Amino acid sequence: LVQVVTEQGEVIYSSFIPESFAPPAEVPPQLLLFQWVHPDDADRVHQEFEQFKKSGSENCKIFYRLVTRTTQVFLVKTSITNALN
């Protein structure tokens, strides 16, 4: 999954999403940043992302659990690159 996110955290582009990661039908169709992050990891992931945005660093890796629509849980590593600078 590739996402382009503005400095304000708005997702302006997302690549194809495999069906197994798609949100449940009752969730609005727009993509929300971190919507599949496990609830126990959500605050930490959001804080790490905010720190990355403020740091001026070019790259960052964040580890967390991802929950699929079928409630499967995967440990993932997200590599973030700051392409705004």
PDB file of N, CA, C and O in Angstrom:
ATOM      1  N   LEU A   1       0.846  -1.174   0.000  1.00  0.00           N
ATOM      2  CA  LEU A   1       0.000   0.000   0.000  1.00  0.00           C
ATOM      3  C   LEU A   1       0.889   1.234   0.000  1.00  0.00           C
ATOM      4  O   LEU A   1       1.808   1.340   0.789  1.00  0.00           O
ATOM      5  N   VAL A   2       0.641   2.137  -0.907  1.00  0.00           N
ATOM      6  CA  VAL A   2       1.359   3.406  -0.966  1.00  0.00           C
ATOM      7  C   VAL A   2       0.342   4.511  -0.749  1.00  0.00           C
ATOM      8  O   VAL A   2      -0.709   4.523  -1.389  1.00  0.00           O
ATOM      9  N   GLN A   3       0.653   5.416   0.174  1.00  0.00           N
ATOM     10  CA  GLN A   3      -0.223   6.557   0.399  1.00  0.00           C
ATOM     11  C   GLN A   3       0.591   7.835   0.323  1.00  0.00           C
ATOM     12  O   GLN A   3       1.716   7.880   0.795  1.00  0.00           O
ATOM     13  N   VAL A   4      -0.013   8.867  -0.263  1.00  0.00           N
ATOM     14  CA  VAL A   4       0.566  10.207  -0.253  1.00  0.00           C
ATOM     15  C   VAL A   4      -0.283  11.004   0.728  1.00  0.00           C
ATOM     16  O   VAL A   4      -1.501  11.059   0.617  1.00  0.00           O
ATOM     17  N   VAL A   5       0.416  11.616   1.699  1.00  0.00           N
ATOM     18  CA  VAL A   5      -0.259  12.304   2.794  1.00  0.00           C
ATOM     19  C   VAL A   5       0.250  13.732   2.857  1.00  0.00           C
ATOM     20  O   VAL A   5       1.450  13.983   2.775  1.00  0.00           O
ATOM     21  N   THR A   6      -0.655  14.694   3.026  1.00  0.00           N
ATOM     22  CA  THR A   6      -0.253  16.093   3.157  1.00  0.00           C
ATOM     23  C   THR A   6       0.343  16.326   4.533  1.00  0.00           C
ATOM     24  O   THR A   6       0.242  15.481   5.422  1.00  0.00           O
ATOM     25  N   GLU A   7       0.949  17.504   4.721  1.00  0.00           N
ATOM     26  CA  GLU A   7       1.506  17.845   6.025  1.00  0.00           C
ATOM     27  C   GLU A   7       0.443  17.846   7.106  1.00  0.00           C
ATOM     28  O   GLU A   7       0.740  17.654   8.283  1.00  0.00           O
ATOM     29  N   GLN A   8      -0.816  18.063   6.747  1.00  0.00           N
ATOM     30  CA  GLN A   8      -1.914  18.066   7.708  1.00  0.00           C
ATOM     31  C   GLN A   8      -2.424  16.658   8.003  1.00  0.00           C
ATOM     32  O   GLN A   8      -3.316  16.479   8.816  1.00  0.00           O
ATOM     33  N   GLY A   9      -1.867  15.640   7.347  1.00  0.00           N
ATOM     34  CA  GLY A   9      -2.275  14.265   7.581  1.00  0.00           C
ATOM     35  C   GLY A   9      -3.413  13.786   6.705  1.00  0.00           C
ATOM     36  O   GLY A   9      -3.935  12.699   6.898  1.00  0.00           O
ATOM     37  N   GLU A  10      -3.787  14.560   5.679  1.00  0.00           N
ATOM     38  CA  GLU A  10      -4.868  14.175   4.773  1.00  0.00           C
ATOM     39  C   GLU A  10      -4.318  13.253   3.688  1.00  0.00           C
ATOM     40  O   GLU A  10      -3.309  13.556   3.052  1.00  0.00           O
ATOM     41  N   VAL A  11      -4.961  12.108   3.494  1.00  0.00           N
ATOM     42  CA  VAL A  11      -4.550  11.174   2.446  1.00  0.00           C
ATOM     43  C   VAL A  11      -5.052  11.717   1.116  1.00  0.00           C
ATOM     44  O   VAL A  11      -6.247  11.905   0.923  1.00  0.00           O
ATOM     45  N   ILE A  12      -4.106  11.996   0.189  1.00  0.00           N
ATOM     46  CA  ILE A  12      -4.517  12.512  -1.112  1.00  0.00           C
ATOM     47  C   ILE A  12      -4.342  11.478  -2.229  1.00  0.00           C
ATOM     48  O   ILE A  12      -4.805  11.683  -3.338  1.00  0.00           O
ATOM     49  N   TYR A  13      -3.688  10.364  -1.929  1.00  0.00           N
ATOM     50  CA  TYR A  13      -3.552   9.281  -2.899  1.00  0.00           C
ATOM     51  C   TYR A  13      -3.329   7.983  -2.143  1.00  0.00           C
ATOM     52  O   TYR A  13      -2.584   7.949  -1.173  1.00  0.00           O
ATOM     53  N   SER A  14      -3.964   6.919  -2.599  1.00  0.00           N
ATOM     54  CA  SER A  14      -3.710   5.570  -2.091  1.00  0.00           C
ATOM     55  C   SER A  14      -3.668   4.624  -3.270  1.00  0.00           C
ATOM     56  O   SER A  14      -4.511   4.701  -4.163  1.00  0.00           O
ATOM     57  N   SER A  15      -2.684   3.731  -3.266  1.00  0.00           N
ATOM     58  CA  SER A  15      -2.599   2.715  -4.315  1.00  0.00           C
ATOM     59  C   SER A  15      -3.684   1.663  -4.078  1.00  0.00           C
ATOM     60  O   SER A  15      -4.403   1.694  -3.086  1.00  0.00           O
ATOM     61  N   PHE A  16      -3.752   0.720  -4.953  1.00  0.00           N
ATOM     62  CA  PHE A  16      -4.724  -0.369  -4.835  1.00  0.00           C
ATOM     63  C   PHE A  16      -4.637  -1.019  -3.465  1.00  0.00           C
ATOM     64  O   PHE A  16      -3.556  -1.264  -2.948  1.00  0.00           O
ATOM     65  N   ILE A  17      -5.791  -1.328  -2.895  1.00  0.00           N
ATOM     66  CA  ILE A  17      -5.852  -1.981  -1.583  1.00  0.00           C
ATOM     67  C   ILE A  17      -6.394  -3.388  -1.760  1.00  0.00           C
ATOM     68  O   ILE A  17      -7.486  -3.562  -2.286  1.00  0.00           O
ATOM     69  N   PRO A  18      -5.640  -4.388  -1.317  1.00  0.00           N
ATOM     70  CA  PRO A  18      -6.152  -5.755  -1.424  1.00  0.00           C
ATOM     71  C   PRO A  18      -7.496  -5.888  -0.699  1.00  0.00           C
ATOM     72  O   PRO A  18      -7.720  -5.270   0.327  1.00  0.00           O
ATOM     73  N   GLU A  19      -8.378  -6.683  -1.236  1.00  0.00           N
ATOM     74  CA  GLU A  19      -9.716  -6.863  -0.663  1.00  0.00           C
ATOM     75  C   GLU A  19      -9.657  -7.242   0.815  1.00  0.00           C
ATOM     76  O   GLU A  19     -10.477  -6.789   1.602  1.00  0.00           O
ATOM     77  N   SER A  20      -8.690  -8.050   1.219  1.00  0.00           N
ATOM     78  CA  SER A  20      -8.636  -8.493   2.613  1.00  0.00           C
ATOM     79  C   SER A  20      -8.345  -7.344   3.581  1.00  0.00           C
ATOM     80  O   SER A  20      -8.620  -7.443   4.769  1.00  0.00           O
ATOM     81  N   PHE A  21      -7.774  -6.237   3.094  1.00  0.00           N
ATOM     82  CA  PHE A  21      -7.491  -5.095   3.949  1.00  0.00           C
ATOM     83  C   PHE A  21      -8.570  -4.025   3.862  1.00  0.00           C
ATOM     84  O   PHE A  21      -8.493  -3.010   4.516  1.00  0.00           O
ATOM     85  N   ALA A  22      -9.564  -4.234   3.004  1.00  0.00           N
ATOM     86  CA  ALA A  22     -10.595  -3.218   2.803  1.00  0.00           C
ATOM     87  C   ALA A  22     -11.402  -3.020   4.077  1.00  0.00           C
ATOM     88  O   ALA A  22     -11.633  -3.969   4.817  1.00  0.00           O
ATOM     89  N   PRO A  23     -11.852  -1.799   4.323  1.00  0.00           N
ATOM     90  CA  PRO A  23     -12.647  -1.534   5.516  1.00  0.00           C
ATOM     91  C   PRO A  23     -14.024  -2.165   5.401  1.00  0.00           C
ATOM     92  O   PRO A  23     -14.482  -2.443   4.298  1.00  0.00           O
ATOM     93  N   PRO A  24     -14.685  -2.394   6.533  1.00  0.00           N
ATOM     94  CA  PRO A  24     -16.056  -2.916   6.484  1.00  0.00           C
ATOM     95  C   PRO A  24     -16.960  -1.971   5.705  1.00  0.00           C
ATOM     96  O   PRO A  24     -16.685  -0.776   5.598  1.00  0.00           O
ATOM     97  N   ALA A  25     -18.066  -2.484   5.182  1.00  0.00           N
ATOM     98  CA  ALA A  25     -18.961  -1.702   4.340  1.00  0.00           C
ATOM     99  C   ALA A  25     -19.510  -0.465   5.041  1.00  0.00           C
ATOM    100  O   ALA A  25     -19.793   0.535   4.398  1.00  0.00           O
ATOM    101  N   GLU A  26     -19.660  -0.497   6.375  1.00  0.00           N
ATOM    102  CA  GLU A  26     -20.244   0.653   7.063  1.00  0.00           C
ATOM    103  C   GLU A  26     -19.276   1.822   7.221  1.00  0.00           C
ATOM    104  O   GLU A  26     -19.663   2.904   7.610  1.00  0.00           O
ATOM    105  N   VAL A  27     -17.997   1.613   6.920  1.00  0.00           N
ATOM    106  CA  VAL A  27     -17.014   2.688   7.012  1.00  0.00           C
ATOM    107  C   VAL A  27     -17.107   3.530   5.743  1.00  0.00           C
ATOM    108  O   VAL A  27     -17.209   2.986   4.645  1.00  0.00           O
ATOM    109  N   PRO A  28     -17.088   4.860   5.849  1.00  0.00           N
ATOM    110  CA  PRO A  28     -17.138   5.700   4.653  1.00  0.00           C
ATOM    111  C   PRO A  28     -16.032   5.303   3.672  1.00  0.00           C
ATOM    112  O   PRO A  28     -14.962   4.865   4.079  1.00  0.00           O
ATOM    113  N   PRO A  29     -16.262   5.473   2.375  1.00  0.00           N
ATOM    114  CA  PRO A  29     -15.316   4.988   1.375  1.00  0.00           C
ATOM    115  C   PRO A  29     -13.984   5.721   1.345  1.00  0.00           C
ATOM    116  O   PRO A  29     -13.009   5.183   0.855  1.00  0.00           O
ATOM    117  N   GLN A  30     -13.908   6.960   1.850  1.00  0.00           N
ATOM    118  CA  GLN A  30     -12.625   7.651   1.812  1.00  0.00           C
ATOM    119  C   GLN A  30     -11.628   6.943   2.734  1.00  0.00           C
ATOM    120  O   GLN A  30     -12.009   6.365   3.730  1.00  0.00           O
ATOM    121  N   LEU A  31     -10.375   6.969   2.359  1.00  0.00           N
ATOM    122  CA  LEU A  31      -9.352   6.298   3.150  1.00  0.00           C
ATOM    123  C   LEU A  31      -8.910   7.193   4.298  1.00  0.00           C
ATOM    124  O   LEU A  31      -8.631   8.369   4.102  1.00  0.00           O
ATOM    125  N   LEU A  32      -8.843   6.625   5.454  1.00  0.00           N
ATOM    126  CA  LEU A  32      -8.396   7.345   6.628  1.00  0.00           C
ATOM    127  C   LEU A  32      -7.003   6.863   6.980  1.00  0.00           C
ATOM    128  O   LEU A  32      -6.728   5.670   6.979  1.00  0.00           O
ATOM    129  N   LEU A  33      -6.136   7.798   7.307  1.00  0.00           N
ATOM    130  CA  LEU A  33      -4.775   7.446   7.665  1.00  0.00           C
ATOM    131  C   LEU A  33      -4.781   6.547   8.887  1.00  0.00           C
ATOM    132  O   LEU A  33      -5.452   6.839   9.871  1.00  0.00           O
ATOM    133  N   PHE A  34      -4.086   5.446   8.828  1.00  0.00           N
ATOM    134  CA  PHE A  34      -3.947   4.491   9.937  1.00  0.00           C
ATOM    135  C   PHE A  34      -5.239   3.777  10.300  1.00  0.00           C
ATOM    136  O   PHE A  34      -5.362   3.256  11.389  1.00  0.00           O
ATOM    137  N   GLN A  35      -6.220   3.710   9.406  1.00  0.00           N
ATOM    138  CA  GLN A  35      -7.502   3.115   9.771  1.00  0.00           C
ATOM    139  C   GLN A  35      -7.418   1.630  10.102  1.00  0.00           C
ATOM    140  O   GLN A  35      -8.291   1.107  10.769  1.00  0.00           O
ATOM    141  N   TRP A  36      -6.381   0.931   9.651  1.00  0.00           N
ATOM    142  CA  TRP A  36      -6.282  -0.505   9.917  1.00  0.00           C
ATOM    143  C   TRP A  36      -5.300  -0.832  11.031  1.00  0.00           C
ATOM    144  O   TRP A  36      -5.042  -1.989  11.306  1.00  0.00           O
ATOM    145  N   VAL A  37      -4.761   0.172  11.692  1.00  0.00           N
ATOM    146  CA  VAL A  37      -3.822  -0.067  12.795  1.00  0.00           C
ATOM    147  C   VAL A  37      -4.586  -0.661  13.973  1.00  0.00           C
ATOM    148  O   VAL A  37      -5.672  -0.203  14.330  1.00  0.00           O
ATOM    149  N   HIS A  38      -3.999  -1.677  14.579  1.00  0.00           N
ATOM    150  CA  HIS A  38      -4.610  -2.313  15.755  1.00  0.00           C
ATOM    151  C   HIS A  38      -4.879  -1.252  16.816  1.00  0.00           C
ATOM    152  O   HIS A  38      -4.034  -0.389  17.059  1.00  0.00           O
ATOM    153  N   PRO A  39      -6.037  -1.278  17.463  1.00  0.00           N
ATOM    154  CA  PRO A  39      -6.379  -0.244  18.454  1.00  0.00           C
ATOM    155  C   PRO A  39      -5.341  -0.069  19.559  1.00  0.00           C
ATOM    156  O   PRO A  39      -5.117   1.049  20.035  1.00  0.00           O
ATOM    157  N   ASP A  40      -4.674  -1.155  19.957  1.00  0.00           N
ATOM    158  CA  ASP A  40      -3.658  -1.041  21.011  1.00  0.00           C
ATOM    159  C   ASP A  40      -2.386  -0.348  20.532  1.00  0.00           C
ATOM    160  O   ASP A  40      -1.569   0.074  21.341  1.00  0.00           O
ATOM    161  N   ASP A  41      -2.204  -0.241  19.215  1.00  0.00           N
ATOM    162  CA  ASP A  41      -1.017   0.406  18.650  1.00  0.00           C
ATOM    163  C   ASP A  41      -1.306   1.810  18.124  1.00  0.00           C
ATOM    164  O   ASP A  41      -0.391   2.562  17.807  1.00  0.00           O
ATOM    165  N   ALA A  42      -2.576   2.167  17.998  1.00  0.00           N
ATOM    166  CA  ALA A  42      -2.975   3.384  17.294  1.00  0.00           C
ATOM    167  C   ALA A  42      -2.345   4.659  17.859  1.00  0.00           C
ATOM    168  O   ALA A  42      -1.810   5.472  17.103  1.00  0.00           O
ATOM    169  N   ASP A  43      -2.401   4.867  19.169  1.00  0.00           N
ATOM    170  CA  ASP A  43      -1.841   6.093  19.750  1.00  0.00           C
ATOM    171  C   ASP A  43      -0.336   6.190  19.508  1.00  0.00           C
ATOM    172  O   ASP A  43       0.173   7.234  19.122  1.00  0.00           O
ATOM    173  N   ARG A  44       0.369   5.078  19.709  1.00  0.00           N
ATOM    174  CA  ARG A  44       1.823   5.079  19.515  1.00  0.00           C
ATOM    175  C   ARG A  44       2.176   5.365  18.057  1.00  0.00           C
ATOM    176  O   ARG A  44       3.066   6.172  17.768  1.00  0.00           O
ATOM    177  N   VAL A  45       1.483   4.731  17.140  1.00  0.00           N
ATOM    178  CA  VAL A  45       1.762   4.932  15.713  1.00  0.00           C
ATOM    179  C   VAL A  45       1.495   6.386  15.320  1.00  0.00           C
ATOM    180  O   VAL A  45       2.301   7.002  14.612  1.00  0.00           O
ATOM    181  N   HIS A  46       0.397   6.925  15.796  1.00  0.00           N
ATOM    182  CA  HIS A  46       0.082   8.326  15.491  1.00  0.00           C
ATOM    183  C   HIS A  46       1.164   9.252  16.055  1.00  0.00           C
ATOM    184  O   HIS A  46       1.621  10.174  15.373  1.00  0.00           O
ATOM    185  N   GLN A  47       1.607   9.004  17.290  1.00  0.00           N
ATOM    186  CA  GLN A  47       2.657   9.827  17.898  1.00  0.00           C
ATOM    187  C   GLN A  47       3.966   9.722  17.127  1.00  0.00           C
ATOM    188  O   GLN A  47       4.640  10.729  16.898  1.00  0.00           O
ATOM    189  N   GLU A  48       4.339   8.508  16.734  1.00  0.00           N
ATOM    190  CA  GLU A  48       5.579   8.329  15.970  1.00  0.00           C
ATOM    191  C   GLU A  48       5.497   9.042  14.624  1.00  0.00           C
ATOM    192  O   GLU A  48       6.482   9.633  14.172  1.00  0.00           O
ATOM    193  N   PHE A  49       4.339   8.995  13.974  1.00  0.00           N
ATOM    194  CA  PHE A  49       4.157   9.680  12.697  1.00  0.00           C
ATOM    195  C   PHE A  49       4.259  11.193  12.887  1.00  0.00           C
ATOM    196  O   PHE A  49       4.919  11.887  12.106  1.00  0.00           O
ATOM    197  N   GLU A  50       3.635  11.722  13.936  1.00  0.00           N
ATOM    198  CA  GLU A  50       3.706  13.161  14.219  1.00  0.00           C
ATOM    199  C   GLU A  50       5.142  13.585  14.518  1.00  0.00           C
ATOM    200  O   GLU A  50       5.600  14.635  14.053  1.00  0.00           O
ATOM    201  N   GLN A  51       5.877  12.776  15.279  1.00  0.00           N
ATOM    202  CA  GLN A  51       7.282  13.083  15.565  1.00  0.00           C
ATOM    203  C   GLN A  51       8.103  13.093  14.286  1.00  0.00           C
ATOM    204  O   GLN A  51       8.971  13.949  14.098  1.00  0.00           O
ATOM    205  N   PHE A  52       7.837  12.149  13.397  1.00  0.00           N
ATOM    206  CA  PHE A  52       8.543  12.097  12.125  1.00  0.00           C
ATOM    207  C   PHE A  52       8.295  13.368  11.320  1.00  0.00           C
ATOM    208  O   PHE A  52       9.213  13.960  10.772  1.00  0.00           O
ATOM    209  N   LYS A  53       7.029  13.800  11.245  1.00  0.00           N
ATOM    210  CA  LYS A  53       6.706  15.007  10.483  1.00  0.00           C
ATOM    211  C   LYS A  53       7.441  16.229  11.028  1.00  0.00           C
ATOM    212  O   LYS A  53       7.905  17.066  10.261  1.00  0.00           O
ATOM    213  N   LYS A  54       7.580  16.312  12.345  1.00  0.00           N
ATOM    214  CA  LYS A  54       8.235  17.468  12.969  1.00  0.00           C
ATOM    215  C   LYS A  54       9.756  17.380  12.929  1.00  0.00           C
ATOM    216  O   LYS A  54      10.429  18.391  13.037  1.00  0.00           O
ATOM    217  N   SER A  55      10.291  16.185  12.764  1.00  0.00           N
ATOM    218  CA  SER A  55      11.732  15.978  12.895  1.00  0.00           C
ATOM    219  C   SER A  55      12.554  16.509  11.727  1.00  0.00           C
ATOM    220  O   SER A  55      13.733  16.791  11.884  1.00  0.00           O
ATOM    221  N   GLY A  56      11.955  16.594  10.555  1.00  0.00           N
ATOM    222  CA  GLY A  56      12.712  16.990   9.380  1.00  0.00           C
ATOM    223  C   GLY A  56      13.488  15.834   8.775  1.00  0.00           C
ATOM    224  O   GLY A  56      14.203  16.003   7.791  1.00  0.00           O
ATOM    225  N   SER A  57      13.351  14.643   9.351  1.00  0.00           N
ATOM    226  CA  SER A  57      14.025  13.459   8.816  1.00  0.00           C
ATOM    227  C   SER A  57      13.448  13.106   7.454  1.00  0.00           C
ATOM    228  O   SER A  57      12.315  13.443   7.130  1.00  0.00           O
ATOM    229  N   GLU A  58      14.246  12.390   6.684  1.00  0.00           N
ATOM    230  CA  GLU A  58      13.785  11.986   5.357  1.00  0.00           C
ATOM    231  C   GLU A  58      13.098  10.629   5.363  1.00  0.00           C
ATOM    232  O   GLU A  58      12.272  10.359   4.507  1.00  0.00           O
ATOM    233  N   ASN A  59      13.443   9.766   6.340  1.00  0.00           N
ATOM    234  CA  ASN A  59      12.903   8.410   6.378  1.00  0.00           C
ATOM    235  C   ASN A  59      12.554   8.005   7.802  1.00  0.00           C
ATOM    236  O   ASN A  59      13.149   8.502   8.753  1.00  0.00           O
ATOM    237  N   CYS A  60      11.619   7.067   7.903  1.00  0.00           N
ATOM    238  CA  CYS A  60      11.183   6.574   9.202  1.00  0.00           C
ATOM    239  C   CYS A  60      10.593   5.187   9.007  1.00  0.00           C
ATOM    240  O   CYS A  60       9.997   4.902   7.964  1.00  0.00           O
ATOM    241  N   LYS A  61      10.751   4.319   9.990  1.00  0.00           N
ATOM    242  CA  LYS A  61      10.119   3.002   9.977  1.00  0.00           C
ATOM    243  C   LYS A  61       9.266   2.885  11.235  1.00  0.00           C
ATOM    244  O   LYS A  61       9.705   3.232  12.319  1.00  0.00           O
ATOM    245  N   ILE A  62       8.046   2.406  11.075  1.00  0.00           N
ATOM    246  CA  ILE A  62       7.145   2.214  12.197  1.00  0.00           C
ATOM    247  C   ILE A  62       6.628   0.781  12.152  1.00  0.00           C
ATOM    248  O   ILE A  62       6.156   0.319  11.114  1.00  0.00           O
ATOM    249  N   PHE A  63       6.738   0.076  13.280  1.00  0.00           N
ATOM    250  CA  PHE A  63       6.242  -1.291  13.399  1.00  0.00           C
ATOM    251  C   PHE A  63       4.917  -1.268  14.160  1.00  0.00           C
ATOM    252  O   PHE A  63       4.779  -0.565  15.159  1.00  0.00           O
ATOM    253  N   TYR A  64       3.946  -2.035  13.672  1.00  0.00           N
ATOM    254  CA  TYR A  64       2.644  -2.100  14.345  1.00  0.00           C
ATOM    255  C   TYR A  64       1.866  -3.303  13.833  1.00  0.00           C
ATOM    256  O   TYR A  64       2.260  -3.954  12.871  1.00  0.00           O
ATOM    257  N   ARG A  65       0.758  -3.573  14.491  1.00  0.00           N
ATOM    258  CA  ARG A  65      -0.136  -4.636  14.049  1.00  0.00           C
ATOM    259  C   ARG A  65      -1.227  -4.038  13.172  1.00  0.00           C
ATOM    260  O   ARG A  65      -1.762  -2.979  13.471  1.00  0.00           O
ATOM    261  N   LEU A  66      -1.547  -4.744  12.100  1.00  0.00           N
ATOM    262  CA  LEU A  66      -2.585  -4.334  11.168  1.00  0.00           C
ATOM    263  C   LEU A  66      -3.734  -5.328  11.296  1.00  0.00           C
ATOM    264  O   LEU A  66      -3.501  -6.533  11.362  1.00  0.00           O
ATOM    265  N   VAL A  67      -4.964  -4.841  11.359  1.00  0.00           N
ATOM    266  CA  VAL A  67      -6.142  -5.700  11.468  1.00  0.00           C
ATOM    267  C   VAL A  67      -6.906  -5.630  10.153  1.00  0.00           C
ATOM    268  O   VAL A  67      -7.277  -4.555   9.693  1.00  0.00           O
ATOM    269  N   THR A  68      -7.141  -6.781   9.551  1.00  0.00           N
ATOM    270  CA  THR A  68      -7.873  -6.824   8.285  1.00  0.00           C
ATOM    271  C   THR A  68      -9.375  -6.834   8.525  1.00  0.00           C
ATOM    272  O   THR A  68      -9.835  -6.988   9.663  1.00  0.00           O
ATOM    273  N   ARG A  69     -10.117  -6.701   7.459  1.00  0.00           N
ATOM    274  CA  ARG A  69     -11.575  -6.729   7.547  1.00  0.00           C
ATOM    275  C   ARG A  69     -12.063  -8.048   8.132  1.00  0.00           C
ATOM    276  O   ARG A  69     -13.076  -8.104   8.807  1.00  0.00           O
ATOM    277  N   THR A  70     -11.312  -9.118   7.904  1.00  0.00           N
ATOM    278  CA  THR A  70     -11.692 -10.433   8.426  1.00  0.00           C
ATOM    279  C   THR A  70     -11.102 -10.682   9.813  1.00  0.00           C
ATOM    280  O   THR A  70     -11.095 -11.809  10.279  1.00  0.00           O
ATOM    281  N   THR A  71     -10.609  -9.621  10.438  1.00  0.00           N
ATOM    282  CA  THR A  71     -10.036  -9.606  11.799  1.00  0.00           C
ATOM    283  C   THR A  71      -8.727 -10.373  11.943  1.00  0.00           C
ATOM    284  O   THR A  71      -8.306 -10.658  13.050  1.00  0.00           O
ATOM    285  N   GLN A  72      -8.080 -10.694  10.832  1.00  0.00           N
ATOM    286  CA  GLN A  72      -6.737 -11.259  10.923  1.00  0.00           C
ATOM    287  C   GLN A  72      -5.794 -10.146  11.356  1.00  0.00           C
ATOM    288  O   GLN A  72      -5.992  -8.978  11.005  1.00  0.00           O
ATOM    289  N   VAL A  73      -4.762 -10.519  12.108  1.00  0.00           N
ATOM    290  CA  VAL A  73      -3.794  -9.533  12.594  1.00  0.00           C
ATOM    291  C   VAL A  73      -2.425  -9.881  12.030  1.00  0.00           C
ATOM    292  O   VAL A  73      -1.989 -11.027  12.094  1.00  0.00           O
ATOM    293  N   PHE A  74      -1.758  -8.858  11.456  1.00  0.00           N
ATOM    294  CA  PHE A  74      -0.423  -9.022  10.900  1.00  0.00           C
ATOM    295  C   PHE A  74       0.507  -8.005  11.529  1.00  0.00           C
ATOM    296  O   PHE A  74       0.109  -6.852  11.754  1.00  0.00           O
ATOM    297  N   LEU A  75       1.736  -8.403  11.788  1.00  0.00           N
ATOM    298  CA  LEU A  75       2.760  -7.458  12.210  1.00  0.00           C
ATOM    299  C   LEU A  75       3.374  -6.876  10.947  1.00  0.00           C
ATOM    300  O   LEU A  75       3.797  -7.614  10.055  1.00  0.00           O
ATOM    301  N   VAL A  76       3.380  -5.550  10.833  1.00  0.00           N
ATOM    302  CA  VAL A  76       3.903  -4.907   9.630  1.00  0.00           C
ATOM    303  C   VAL A  76       4.946  -3.857   9.985  1.00  0.00           C
ATOM    304  O   VAL A  76       4.983  -3.340  11.100  1.00  0.00           O
ATOM    305  N   LYS A  77       5.789  -3.582   9.007  1.00  0.00           N
ATOM    306  CA  LYS A  77       6.762  -2.488   9.112  1.00  0.00           C
ATOM    307  C   LYS A  77       6.428  -1.515   8.001  1.00  0.00           C
ATOM    308  O   LYS A  77       6.388  -1.889   6.833  1.00  0.00           O
ATOM    309  N   THR A  78       6.165  -0.278   8.372  1.00  0.00           N
ATOM    310  CA  THR A  78       5.881   0.753   7.387  1.00  0.00           C
ATOM    311  C   THR A  78       7.109   1.628   7.231  1.00  0.00           C
ATOM    312  O   THR A  78       7.641   2.133   8.223  1.00  0.00           O
ATOM    313  N   SER A  79       7.569   1.783   6.008  1.00  0.00           N
ATOM    314  CA  SER A  79       8.680   2.686   5.714  1.00  0.00           C
ATOM    315  C   SER A  79       8.089   3.973   5.150  1.00  0.00           C
ATOM    316  O   SER A  79       7.335   3.936   4.178  1.00  0.00           O
ATOM    317  N   ILE A  80       8.414   5.077   5.778  1.00  0.00           N
ATOM    318  CA  ILE A  80       7.870   6.379   5.380  1.00  0.00           C
ATOM    319  C   ILE A  80       9.005   7.225   4.825  1.00  0.00           C
ATOM    320  O   ILE A  80      10.079   7.306   5.421  1.00  0.00           O
ATOM    321  N   THR A  81       8.766   7.863   3.703  1.00  0.00           N
ATOM    322  CA  THR A  81       9.737   8.756   3.094  1.00  0.00           C
ATOM    323  C   THR A  81       9.104  10.133   2.956  1.00  0.00           C
ATOM    324  O   THR A  81       7.989  10.254   2.462  1.00  0.00           O
ATOM    325  N   ASN A  82       9.818  11.156   3.402  1.00  0.00           N
ATOM    326  CA  ASN A  82       9.337  12.520   3.285  1.00  0.00           C
ATOM    327  C   ASN A  82       9.741  13.037   1.903  1.00  0.00           C
ATOM    328  O   ASN A  82      10.880  13.397   1.670  1.00  0.00           O
ATOM    329  N   ALA A  83       8.775  13.080   1.006  1.00  0.00           N
ATOM    330  CA  ALA A  83       9.025  13.563  -0.358  1.00  0.00           C
ATOM    331  C   ALA A  83       8.600  15.000  -0.526  1.00  0.00           C
ATOM    332  O   ALA A  83       8.602  15.534  -1.628  1.00  0.00           O
ATOM    333  N   LEU A  84       8.206  15.658   0.566  1.00  0.00           N
ATOM    334  CA  LEU A  84       7.758  17.058   0.481  1.00  0.00           C
ATOM    335  C   LEU A  84       8.922  18.032   0.376  1.00  0.00           C
ATOM    336  O   LEU A  84       8.745  19.137  -0.122  1.00  0.00           O
ATOM    337  N   ASN A  85      10.063  17.653   0.903  1.00  0.00           N
ATOM    338  CA  ASN A  85      11.217  18.561   0.887  1.00  0.00           C
ATOM    339  C   ASN A  85      12.045  18.402  -0.374  1.00  0.00           C
ATOM    340  O   ASN A  85      12.184  17.420  -0.938  1.00  0.00           O
TER     341      ASN A  85
END
